[in-house]
Amino acid sequence: MQRRSILLGGAGLAVAPQPRPAIAQGAAAHTLRFIPQADVTAVDPMSTTSYGVRNHGHMCWDTLYGLDTDFVPRPQLAEGHVVEQDGLRWVFTLREGTRFHDGEPIRAADAVASIRRWARLDSLGQSLAERTEAMRAIDDRRFEIRLKTPFGVMLAALGKPSSYPCFIYPERFADVDPARPFTEVVGSGPYRFVAEERLSGARAVYRRFDAYRPAPAAPSLLGGAKLAHFERVEFRILADVGTAAAAIQSGEIDWWEQVAPDLRPVMRRHRDIILERVDFGGLMAMLRFNHLHPPFNDPAIRRALLHSINQADFMTSIMGDDRSLWSDGMGVFPRSSALANDEGIAAVTGPRSTDAARAALQAAGYAGQKVTVLHPTDVVNNNALTTVLTDALKRSGLNAESATSDWGTVLQRRANRNPPDQGGWNALVVLFGGIDLANPGQHPLLRANGANAWFGWPTSPTLEAMRDAWFSAGPIDMQQQIARSIQAQFWQDLPFIPLGQYFIDSAWRRDISGVQKGMALPINVRRS
């Protein structure tokens, strides 16, 4: 509290920054210093859905298509495509002259292998694989996908920007099992990863790839040219928000991706700093259950918590009382989705009662099993939300305890399918952007295909059948009907519990221009 009051008093620079190497002004002019929302805990973007790793991916690799600022898929690494045989044959052509960072040309065989690797984990990729009869390279620049049934969201799938993007890797990397992530970066994008300057928990560095050929269209998020105006981009990992605020105020940092909510007034008052909302999709917080082990392998025990979980408690813990920054009364889909609806919403908006939760747990036969909650203490919002969660679980009658660690350890442990006493887990707080949750096809936590589902591994044939029906739904009104049916079934199967939606602002120095709306990515920006 003392630290924050010092900042709010206008003496933010009194907060001692972490030691950093001095940078000459001439070099600094060609370097973008960026505080990401989380550390780059792995270099293989298929190893995790962490947004810190996702953004690292967009620095280093291209996708075949990318979403523009209107979220329309546009050619990126692809030059274009043709669709034949009533939507059952797609032929894609790569742009001429594109190269990987090792100088090798990007070939159709690389794209085919990359799509196959991506389709093993991604929710839309899995759906594409289920509908694919054959996929092969025709020559070095062209490949085809032959389908059993039409897949109308093909371009949206290949161009999805998040969780997981279909980045194009060299074939030898794309053949690596995602369960054994690669550790060397040979990219296809505008920046090279500088492995020798990587310092875990402190720094990730990227240098411009001078042989990169951007898409010919004007910059538009990820659907046009990806321009590297800076010779060097440094991701500075500053977990302490006071230190981060002091660094951007002093000019040691150019861009702070996610400003801590209580420091927004400080950023807004600073004449050399611009504070704006970049991602209008916001973030949804969700309680994710591990469905493999007691007690949450029992849907009745999961549903018992609907009596006591209060979304407003979670949102105020990180965003305060300003209702313009958060929403409760959330169901499956974020407010930004055309599929958001109020079907069964009384499950989280009705009267809250820990006594009712305790009674429901007893009726469900809860036997007092320990509930291990993964708790990252070095990511401010996750830390606060998990603290509220563990307390809510205890008050509801569960024998809950926090397993505290850093973020990187949480990412490793959540992949462990063993029982909690053998390194696994029971519950964790999950944060996903609205861009990842807009529809049933790409919503990672809504997928309920057991061992192939996102961490937590729920199984629901009914939800899966409804998801398949959405792919064939056609007009938006039909999609909305299916979305209501999905949400009705969701409250029964309960693969997760929504904890609310909130919005984060970004801050950058006034001499930085070109920040694009949609995702906070340090690409296409320049120093004025």
Coordinates of C-alpha atoms in Angstrom, one line a residue:
M1 CA 0.0 0.0 0.0
Q2 CA 2.9 2.3 0.8
R3 CA 4.4 1.7 -2.6
R4 CA 1.2 2.6 -4.4
S5 CA 0.6 5.8 -2.4
I6 CA 4.1 7.0 -3.3
L7 CA 3.4 6.4 -6.9
L8 CA 0.0 8.2 -6.8
G9 CA 1.7 11.1 -5.0
G10 CA 3.6 11.7 -8.2
A11 CA 6.9 10.4 -7.0
G12 CA 6.8 7.2 -9.0
L13 CA 10.4 7.4 -9.9
A14 CA 11.3 6.9 -6.3
V15 CA 10.5 3.2 -6.7
A16 CA 13.9 1.6 -7.2
P17 CA 14.1 -0.1 -10.6
Q18 CA 15.8 -3.4 -11.1
P19 CA 19.4 -3.2 -12.2
R20 CA 19.6 -2.9 -16.0
P21 CA 22.5 -2.4 -18.4
A22 CA 23.0 1.1 -19.6
I23 CA 22.0 1.7 -23.2
A24 CA 23.5 4.5 -25.2
Q25 CA 20.9 6.9 -26.6
G26 CA 21.8 6.0 -30.2
A27 CA 21.3 2.3 -29.6
A28 CA 18.1 3.0 -27.6
A29 CA 16.6 4.8 -30.6
H30 CA 16.7 1.5 -32.5
T31 CA 15.5 -0.7 -29.6
L32 CA 11.9 -1.2 -28.4
R33 CA 11.8 -2.0 -24.7
F34 CA 8.5 -3.9 -24.0
I35 CA 7.1 -5.2 -20.7
P36 CA 5.0 -8.3 -21.7
Q37 CA 2.1 -9.6 -19.6
A38 CA 4.2 -12.8 -18.7
D39 CA 7.6 -14.3 -19.3
V40 CA 8.4 -16.3 -22.4
T41 CA 8.6 -19.6 -20.5
A42 CA 9.1 -21.7 -23.6
V43 CA 10.2 -21.1 -27.2
D44 CA 7.9 -23.6 -28.9
P45 CA 4.4 -22.0 -29.3
M46 CA 2.7 -25.4 -29.4
S47 CA 3.9 -26.2 -25.9
T48 CA 1.5 -23.9 -24.1
T49 CA -1.4 -21.5 -24.5
S50 CA 0.4 -18.8 -22.5
Y51 CA 0.0 -15.4 -24.1
G52 CA 3.6 -14.5 -23.4
V53 CA 4.7 -17.5 -25.5
R54 CA 2.0 -16.7 -28.1
N55 CA 3.3 -13.2 -28.6
H56 CA 6.9 -14.6 -28.8
G57 CA 5.5 -16.8 -31.6
H58 CA 4.2 -13.8 -33.6
M59 CA 7.6 -12.2 -33.4
C60 CA 9.4 -15.2 -34.8
W61 CA 6.9 -17.0 -37.2
D62 CA 4.2 -16.2 -39.7
T63 CA 0.9 -17.9 -40.2
L64 CA -0.6 -18.7 -43.7
Y65 CA -3.5 -16.2 -43.0
G66 CA -3.9 -13.5 -40.4
L67 CA -6.8 -11.5 -39.0
D68 CA -6.9 -7.9 -39.9
T69 CA -8.1 -5.1 -37.5
D70 CA -11.7 -6.1 -38.5
F71 CA -10.9 -9.8 -37.6
V72 CA -11.2 -10.8 -41.2
P73 CA -8.7 -13.5 -42.4
R74 CA -6.3 -12.1 -45.0
P75 CA -3.3 -13.7 -46.8
Q76 CA -0.1 -13.6 -44.7
L77 CA 2.5 -16.2 -45.7
A78 CA 0.0 -17.5 -48.3
E79 CA -0.3 -15.6 -51.6
G80 CA -3.9 -16.9 -51.9
H81 CA -6.1 -20.0 -52.5
V82 CA -8.7 -21.6 -54.7
V83 CA -11.7 -23.7 -53.6
E84 CA -13.0 -26.4 -55.8
Q85 CA -15.4 -29.4 -55.8
D86 CA -18.1 -27.7 -53.7
G87 CA -15.7 -26.8 -50.9
L88 CA -14.0 -30.2 -50.7
R89 CA -10.7 -29.2 -52.3
W90 CA -8.6 -26.3 -51.2
V91 CA -5.4 -25.4 -53.0
F92 CA -3.1 -22.9 -51.3
T93 CA -0.1 -21.0 -52.9
L94 CA 2.7 -19.6 -50.8
R95 CA 4.2 -16.2 -51.5
E96 CA 7.4 -16.3 -53.7
G97 CA 10.8 -15.6 -52.1
T98 CA 9.9 -16.2 -48.5
R99 CA 12.7 -17.7 -46.3
F100 CA 13.2 -19.2 -42.9
H101 CA 15.8 -17.6 -40.6
D102 CA 18.4 -20.2 -41.6
G103 CA 18.1 -19.0 -45.2
E104 CA 16.2 -22.0 -46.5
P105 CA 13.1 -21.3 -48.6
I106 CA 9.6 -21.8 -47.1
R107 CA 8.1 -24.7 -49.0
A108 CA 4.6 -26.2 -49.2
A109 CA 6.0 -29.3 -47.4
D110 CA 6.8 -27.1 -44.4
A111 CA 3.3 -25.8 -44.4
V112 CA 1.7 -29.3 -44.6
A113 CA 3.8 -30.6 -41.7
S114 CA 3.1 -27.5 -39.6
I115 CA -0.7 -27.8 -40.1
R116 CA -0.5 -31.4 -39.1
R117 CA 1.4 -30.6 -35.9
W118 CA -1.0 -27.7 -35.1
A119 CA -4.0 -29.9 -35.7
R120 CA -3.0 -32.3 -32.9
L121 CA -3.6 -29.8 -30.2
D122 CA -5.7 -26.9 -31.4
S123 CA -9.5 -27.2 -31.1
L124 CA -10.2 -25.9 -34.6
G125 CA -7.2 -27.9 -35.9
Q126 CA -8.6 -31.1 -34.5
S127 CA -11.9 -30.4 -36.2
L128 CA -10.1 -29.8 -39.5
A129 CA -8.2 -33.0 -39.2
E130 CA -11.4 -34.9 -38.5
R131 CA -12.8 -33.6 -41.8
T132 CA -9.6 -34.1 -43.9
E133 CA -9.3 -36.9 -46.3
A134 CA -5.8 -36.0 -47.6
M135 CA -3.3 -33.2 -47.4
R136 CA -0.1 -33.0 -49.6
A137 CA 2.4 -30.7 -51.2
I138 CA 1.8 -30.3 -54.9
D139 CA 5.1 -28.5 -55.6
D140 CA 7.4 -26.2 -53.6
R141 CA 4.8 -23.4 -53.4
R142 CA 1.4 -25.2 -53.6
F143 CA -0.4 -27.7 -51.4
E144 CA -3.9 -29.1 -51.2
I145 CA -6.3 -30.1 -48.5
R146 CA -9.0 -32.6 -49.6
L147 CA -12.0 -32.7 -47.2
K148 CA -14.6 -35.3 -46.5
T149 CA -17.1 -32.6 -45.6
P150 CA -16.9 -28.8 -46.2
F151 CA -15.1 -26.8 -43.5
G152 CA -16.4 -23.2 -43.9
V153 CA -14.1 -21.8 -41.2
M154 CA -10.9 -22.9 -43.0
L155 CA -9.3 -19.5 -43.3
A156 CA -10.4 -18.5 -39.7
A157 CA -8.8 -21.7 -38.5
L158 CA -5.5 -21.3 -40.4
G159 CA -5.4 -17.6 -39.4
K160 CA -6.4 -17.8 -35.8
P161 CA -4.0 -15.6 -33.8
S162 CA -4.2 -17.3 -30.5
S163 CA -4.4 -20.6 -28.6
Y164 CA -2.9 -22.0 -30.8
P165 CA -1.9 -20.1 -33.9
C166 CA -0.9 -22.2 -36.9
F167 CA 2.6 -21.0 -37.3
I168 CA 4.7 -22.3 -40.2
Y169 CA 7.9 -24.0 -39.1
P170 CA 10.6 -25.8 -41.0
E171 CA 9.5 -29.4 -41.7
R172 CA 12.1 -30.9 -39.4
F173 CA 10.6 -28.9 -36.5
A174 CA 7.0 -29.4 -37.5
D175 CA 7.7 -33.2 -37.3
V176 CA 8.6 -32.9 -33.6
D177 CA 5.9 -34.2 -31.2
P178 CA 4.3 -31.2 -29.4
A179 CA 4.6 -33.2 -26.2
R180 CA 8.4 -32.8 -26.6
P181 CA 8.7 -29.1 -27.4
F182 CA 11.6 -28.0 -29.6
T183 CA 14.2 -25.7 -28.0
E184 CA 15.8 -24.1 -31.1
V185 CA 14.0 -21.2 -32.9
V186 CA 14.2 -21.2 -36.7
G187 CA 11.5 -18.7 -37.6
S188 CA 9.6 -17.5 -40.6
G189 CA 8.6 -14.1 -39.2
P190 CA 10.1 -10.6 -39.0
Y191 CA 12.3 -11.1 -35.9
R192 CA 15.0 -13.6 -34.9
F193 CA 15.0 -14.9 -31.4
V194 CA 18.4 -14.2 -29.8
A195 CA 18.9 -17.3 -27.6
E196 CA 22.2 -16.3 -26.2
E197 CA 20.7 -13.2 -24.6
R198 CA 17.7 -15.0 -23.0
L199 CA 17.6 -14.7 -19.3
S200 CA 14.7 -16.6 -17.7
G201 CA 12.5 -14.4 -15.6
A202 CA 14.2 -11.2 -16.8
R203 CA 14.7 -10.8 -20.6
A204 CA 13.9 -12.2 -24.0
V205 CA 15.5 -10.5 -27.0
Y206 CA 14.7 -10.3 -30.8
R207 CA 16.6 -8.9 -33.7
R208 CA 15.2 -7.9 -37.1
F209 CA 15.4 -10.5 -39.8
D210 CA 16.7 -8.5 -42.7
A211 CA 15.8 -11.1 -45.3
Y212 CA 12.1 -11.1 -44.3
R213 CA 9.6 -10.3 -47.0
P214 CA 6.4 -8.9 -45.5
A215 CA 3.0 -9.5 -47.1
P216 CA 2.3 -6.9 -49.8
A217 CA -0.9 -5.5 -48.1
A218 CA -0.8 -2.5 -45.8
P219 CA -0.3 -3.3 -42.1
S220 CA -3.5 -4.3 -40.4
L221 CA -2.9 -6.3 -37.2
L222 CA -1.8 -9.7 -38.5
G223 CA -3.7 -9.6 -41.8
G224 CA -1.2 -7.4 -43.7
A225 CA 2.5 -6.5 -43.7
K226 CA 4.3 -7.3 -40.4
L227 CA 6.9 -4.6 -40.3
A228 CA 10.0 -4.6 -38.1
H229 CA 10.8 -0.9 -37.7
F230 CA 13.1 -1.6 -34.7
E231 CA 16.4 -3.4 -35.1
R232 CA 16.0 -4.9 -31.7
V233 CA 13.0 -5.7 -29.4
E234 CA 13.6 -6.5 -25.7
F235 CA 10.9 -8.2 -23.7
R236 CA 11.7 -7.0 -20.1
I237 CA 10.1 -9.2 -17.5
L238 CA 9.1 -6.9 -14.6
A239 CA 6.8 -8.8 -12.2
D240 CA 6.6 -5.9 -9.7
V241 CA 4.1 -3.4 -11.1
G242 CA 5.6 -0.5 -9.1
T243 CA 8.9 -1.1 -10.8
A244 CA 7.2 -1.4 -14.2
A245 CA 5.3 1.9 -13.6
A246 CA 8.5 3.7 -12.6
A247 CA 10.4 2.3 -15.6
I248 CA 7.9 3.6 -18.2
Q249 CA 7.6 7.0 -16.4
S250 CA 11.4 7.4 -16.5
G251 CA 11.7 6.4 -20.2
E252 CA 13.6 3.2 -19.4
I253 CA 10.7 1.3 -20.9
D254 CA 8.7 2.2 -24.1
W255 CA 5.6 0.0 -23.7
W256 CA 3.8 -1.7 -20.8
E257 CA 1.5 -4.3 -22.3
Q258 CA -0.9 -4.6 -19.3
V259 CA -1.1 -1.8 -16.8
A260 CA -2.1 -2.7 -13.3
P261 CA -5.6 -1.3 -12.7
D262 CA -4.8 0.8 -9.7
L263 CA -1.9 2.4 -11.6
R264 CA -4.1 3.6 -14.5
P265 CA -4.5 7.1 -13.0
V266 CA -0.7 7.4 -12.7
M267 CA -0.3 6.5 -16.4
R268 CA -3.1 8.8 -17.5
R269 CA -1.7 11.8 -15.7
H270 CA 1.8 11.5 -17.2
R271 CA 2.2 13.9 -20.1
D272 CA 4.6 11.6 -22.0
I273 CA 2.5 8.4 -21.7
I274 CA -0.5 7.3 -23.7
L275 CA -3.0 5.0 -21.9
E276 CA -5.4 3.2 -24.2
R277 CA -7.4 0.0 -24.5
V278 CA -5.9 -2.1 -27.3
D279 CA -7.8 -5.4 -26.8
F280 CA -11.5 -4.7 -26.8
G281 CA -12.3 -8.4 -26.4
G282 CA -11.2 -8.3 -22.8
L283 CA -10.2 -11.3 -20.7
M284 CA -12.4 -13.9 -19.2
A285 CA -11.4 -15.6 -15.9
M286 CA -12.5 -19.2 -15.4
L287 CA -12.2 -21.8 -12.8
R288 CA -10.9 -24.9 -14.6
F289 CA -11.4 -28.3 -13.0
N290 CA -9.3 -31.4 -13.4
H291 CA -11.9 -34.0 -14.5
L292 CA -9.6 -36.9 -14.2
H293 CA -9.4 -37.2 -10.4
P294 CA -11.6 -36.8 -7.3
P295 CA -13.4 -34.8 -6.3
F296 CA -14.0 -32.9 -9.5
N297 CA -14.4 -36.0 -11.7
D298 CA -18.0 -35.9 -10.2
P299 CA -20.2 -33.3 -12.0
A300 CA -22.4 -33.0 -8.9
I301 CA -19.5 -31.8 -6.9
R302 CA -18.5 -29.4 -9.6
R303 CA -22.1 -28.1 -9.8
A304 CA -22.2 -27.6 -6.0
L305 CA -19.9 -24.6 -6.4
L306 CA -22.5 -22.8 -8.5
H307 CA -24.2 -22.0 -5.2
S308 CA -21.3 -20.0 -3.8
I309 CA -19.0 -18.7 -6.6
N310 CA -19.5 -15.0 -6.8
Q311 CA -18.1 -13.5 -10.0
A312 CA -18.1 -9.9 -8.6
D313 CA -15.8 -11.1 -5.8
F314 CA -13.2 -12.2 -8.3
M315 CA -13.5 -9.1 -10.5
T316 CA -13.3 -6.6 -7.7
S317 CA -10.2 -8.4 -6.3
I318 CA -8.2 -7.3 -9.4
M319 CA -10.2 -4.4 -11.0
G320 CA -11.8 -2.6 -8.0
D321 CA -15.3 -1.1 -7.9
D322 CA -15.2 0.6 -11.4
R323 CA -17.8 -1.4 -13.3
S324 CA -16.6 0.0 -16.6
L325 CA -13.6 -2.3 -16.2
W326 CA -15.4 -5.6 -15.6
S327 CA -18.6 -7.6 -16.0
D328 CA -20.2 -10.3 -14.0
G329 CA -23.2 -12.5 -14.9
M330 CA -21.0 -14.2 -17.5
G331 CA -21.9 -17.5 -19.2
V332 CA -19.8 -19.5 -21.7
F333 CA -19.0 -16.7 -24.2
P334 CA -17.6 -13.2 -23.7
R335 CA -19.6 -10.0 -24.1
S336 CA -17.8 -9.3 -27.4
S337 CA -19.2 -12.5 -29.0
A338 CA -22.3 -12.5 -31.0
L339 CA -23.1 -15.8 -29.3
A340 CA -23.2 -14.5 -25.8
N341 CA -26.5 -15.3 -24.2
D342 CA -28.3 -15.6 -20.8
E343 CA -29.4 -19.3 -21.0
G344 CA -29.4 -20.7 -17.5
I345 CA -27.5 -17.6 -16.2
A346 CA -29.3 -17.8 -12.9
A347 CA -26.7 -20.5 -12.0
V348 CA -24.2 -17.7 -11.3
T349 CA -26.5 -14.6 -10.8
G350 CA -28.9 -16.1 -8.2
P351 CA -28.4 -15.7 -4.4
R352 CA -25.0 -16.8 -3.3
S353 CA -24.7 -19.2 -0.3
T354 CA -21.7 -21.2 1.0
D355 CA -24.2 -23.1 3.2
A356 CA -26.0 -24.2 0.1
A357 CA -22.7 -25.2 -1.5
R358 CA -21.8 -27.2 1.6
A359 CA -25.1 -29.0 1.6
A360 CA -24.8 -29.8 -2.1
L361 CA -21.3 -31.2 -1.5
Q362 CA -22.5 -33.4 1.3
A363 CA -25.4 -34.6 -0.9
A364 CA -23.0 -35.4 -3.7
G365 CA -20.9 -37.6 -1.3
Y366 CA -17.8 -35.4 -1.0
A367 CA -15.4 -37.3 1.2
G368 CA -13.1 -34.5 2.3
Q369 CA -10.4 -35.1 -0.4
K370 CA -7.7 -32.5 -0.6
V371 CA -8.2 -30.0 -3.4
T372 CA -4.9 -28.8 -4.8
V373 CA -5.2 -25.3 -6.5
L374 CA -2.3 -24.2 -8.8
H375 CA -1.3 -20.7 -7.6
P376 CA 1.2 -18.6 -9.5
T377 CA 2.4 -15.8 -7.2
D378 CA 4.4 -13.9 -9.8
V379 CA 1.6 -12.9 -12.1
V380 CA -0.5 -10.2 -10.4
N381 CA -4.0 -11.0 -11.6
N382 CA -3.6 -14.8 -11.4
N383 CA -2.2 -14.4 -7.9
A384 CA -5.2 -12.3 -6.7
L385 CA -7.8 -14.4 -8.4
T386 CA -6.3 -17.7 -7.1
T387 CA -6.3 -16.3 -3.6
V388 CA -10.0 -15.5 -3.8
L389 CA -10.6 -18.9 -5.3
T390 CA -8.9 -20.9 -2.6
D391 CA -10.8 -18.9 0.1
A392 CA -14.1 -19.5 -1.7
L393 CA -13.4 -23.2 -2.0
K394 CA -12.6 -23.5 1.7
R395 CA -15.7 -21.5 2.7
S396 CA -17.8 -23.8 0.5
G397 CA -16.6 -26.8 2.4
L398 CA -13.8 -28.1 0.3
N399 CA -10.4 -29.1 1.8
A400 CA -8.5 -26.7 -0.5
E401 CA -4.9 -25.6 -0.4
S402 CA -2.9 -23.4 -2.7
A403 CA 0.2 -24.9 -4.4
T404 CA 2.2 -21.7 -4.8
S405 CA 4.9 -21.4 -7.4
D406 CA 6.1 -19.2 -10.3
W407 CA 4.1 -19.0 -13.6
G408 CA 6.5 -21.2 -15.5
T409 CA 6.1 -24.0 -12.9
V410 CA 2.3 -23.7 -13.1
L411 CA 2.5 -24.1 -16.9
Q412 CA 4.5 -27.3 -16.5
R413 CA 2.4 -28.8 -13.7
R414 CA -1.0 -28.2 -15.3
A415 CA 0.1 -30.6 -18.1
N416 CA 0.6 -33.4 -15.5
R417 CA -2.2 -35.9 -15.6
N418 CA -1.2 -37.7 -12.4
P419 CA -3.1 -37.4 -9.2
P420 CA -2.4 -34.3 -7.2
D421 CA -0.2 -36.1 -4.7
Q422 CA 1.9 -37.3 -7.6
G423 CA 2.5 -33.9 -9.1
G424 CA -0.9 -33.2 -10.6
W425 CA -3.6 -30.8 -9.6
N426 CA -7.4 -30.3 -9.0
A427 CA -8.2 -26.7 -9.9
L428 CA -6.7 -23.5 -11.3
V429 CA -7.7 -20.1 -12.5
V430 CA -7.5 -19.7 -16.3
L431 CA -7.4 -16.4 -18.3
F432 CA -8.3 -16.3 -22.0
G433 CA -8.9 -13.3 -24.2
G434 CA -12.3 -12.8 -25.9
I435 CA -10.6 -13.5 -29.2
D436 CA -10.1 -17.1 -28.1
L437 CA -13.6 -17.7 -26.8
A438 CA -15.9 -16.2 -29.5
N439 CA -17.5 -19.4 -30.7
P440 CA -17.7 -23.1 -29.9
G441 CA -15.2 -24.0 -32.6
Q442 CA -12.3 -22.3 -31.1
H443 CA -13.2 -22.0 -27.4
P444 CA -10.5 -24.1 -25.7
L445 CA -12.2 -24.8 -22.4
L446 CA -15.5 -25.8 -24.1
R447 CA -14.0 -28.7 -25.9
A448 CA -14.9 -31.9 -24.1
N449 CA -13.2 -34.7 -26.0
G450 CA -11.4 -36.3 -23.1
A451 CA -7.7 -37.0 -23.5
N452 CA -7.5 -34.6 -26.5
A453 CA -9.2 -31.7 -24.6
W454 CA -7.4 -28.7 -23.1
F455 CA -5.8 -29.2 -19.7
G456 CA -8.5 -30.5 -17.3
W457 CA -9.5 -33.1 -19.9
P458 CA -13.4 -33.1 -19.6
T459 CA -15.5 -35.6 -21.5
S460 CA -19.0 -34.8 -22.7
P461 CA -20.4 -36.4 -25.9
T462 CA -23.4 -34.1 -25.8
L463 CA -21.3 -30.9 -25.8
E464 CA -19.1 -32.3 -28.6
A465 CA -22.2 -33.1 -30.7
M466 CA -23.5 -29.6 -30.2
R467 CA -20.1 -28.2 -31.2
D468 CA -20.2 -30.2 -34.4
A469 CA -23.7 -28.9 -35.1
W470 CA -22.4 -25.3 -34.8
F471 CA -19.9 -25.9 -37.7
S472 CA -22.9 -26.6 -40.0
A473 CA -25.2 -24.0 -38.5
G474 CA -25.1 -21.4 -41.3
P475 CA -26.6 -17.9 -40.5
I476 CA -25.9 -16.2 -37.2
D477 CA -29.4 -16.7 -35.9
M478 CA -29.0 -20.5 -36.2
Q479 CA -25.6 -20.2 -34.6
Q480 CA -27.2 -18.3 -31.7
Q481 CA -29.8 -21.0 -31.2
I482 CA -27.1 -23.6 -31.0
A483 CA -25.1 -21.4 -28.6
R484 CA -28.1 -21.3 -26.2
S485 CA -28.4 -25.0 -26.3
I486 CA -24.7 -25.4 -25.6
Q487 CA -24.9 -23.1 -22.6
A488 CA -27.9 -25.0 -21.3
Q489 CA -25.9 -28.2 -21.4
F490 CA -22.8 -26.5 -20.1
W491 CA -24.4 -25.9 -16.7
Q492 CA -25.0 -29.6 -16.4
D493 CA -21.6 -30.9 -17.5
L494 CA -19.7 -27.8 -16.2
P495 CA -16.2 -28.2 -17.7
F496 CA -15.4 -24.8 -16.0
I497 CA -17.1 -22.0 -14.1
P498 CA -16.9 -18.5 -15.5
L499 CA -15.5 -16.0 -13.0
G500 CA -16.2 -12.8 -14.9
Q501 CA -14.8 -10.7 -17.7
Y502 CA -12.4 -7.7 -17.4
F503 CA -10.6 -5.2 -19.5
I504 CA -6.9 -4.1 -19.3
D505 CA -5.4 -0.9 -20.7
S506 CA -1.9 -0.7 -22.3
A507 CA 0.5 2.2 -21.9
W508 CA 3.3 3.4 -24.1
R509 CA 5.6 6.4 -24.4
R510 CA 4.2 9.2 -26.6
D511 CA 7.1 8.9 -29.1
I512 CA 5.9 5.3 -30.0
S513 CA 3.4 5.2 -32.9
G514 CA 1.6 2.5 -34.9
V515 CA 0.1 0.5 -32.0
Q516 CA -2.7 -1.5 -33.6
K517 CA -6.0 -2.4 -31.9
G518 CA -7.0 -6.0 -31.4
M519 CA -3.9 -7.5 -29.8
A520 CA -1.0 -5.8 -28.0
L521 CA 1.9 -7.0 -30.3
P522 CA 5.2 -5.1 -30.6
I523 CA 5.1 -5.3 -34.5
N524 CA 4.5 -2.5 -36.9
V525 CA 5.3 0.1 -34.3
R526 CA 8.0 2.8 -34.7
R527 CA 9.6 5.6 -32.8
S528 CA 8.4 9.0 -34.0

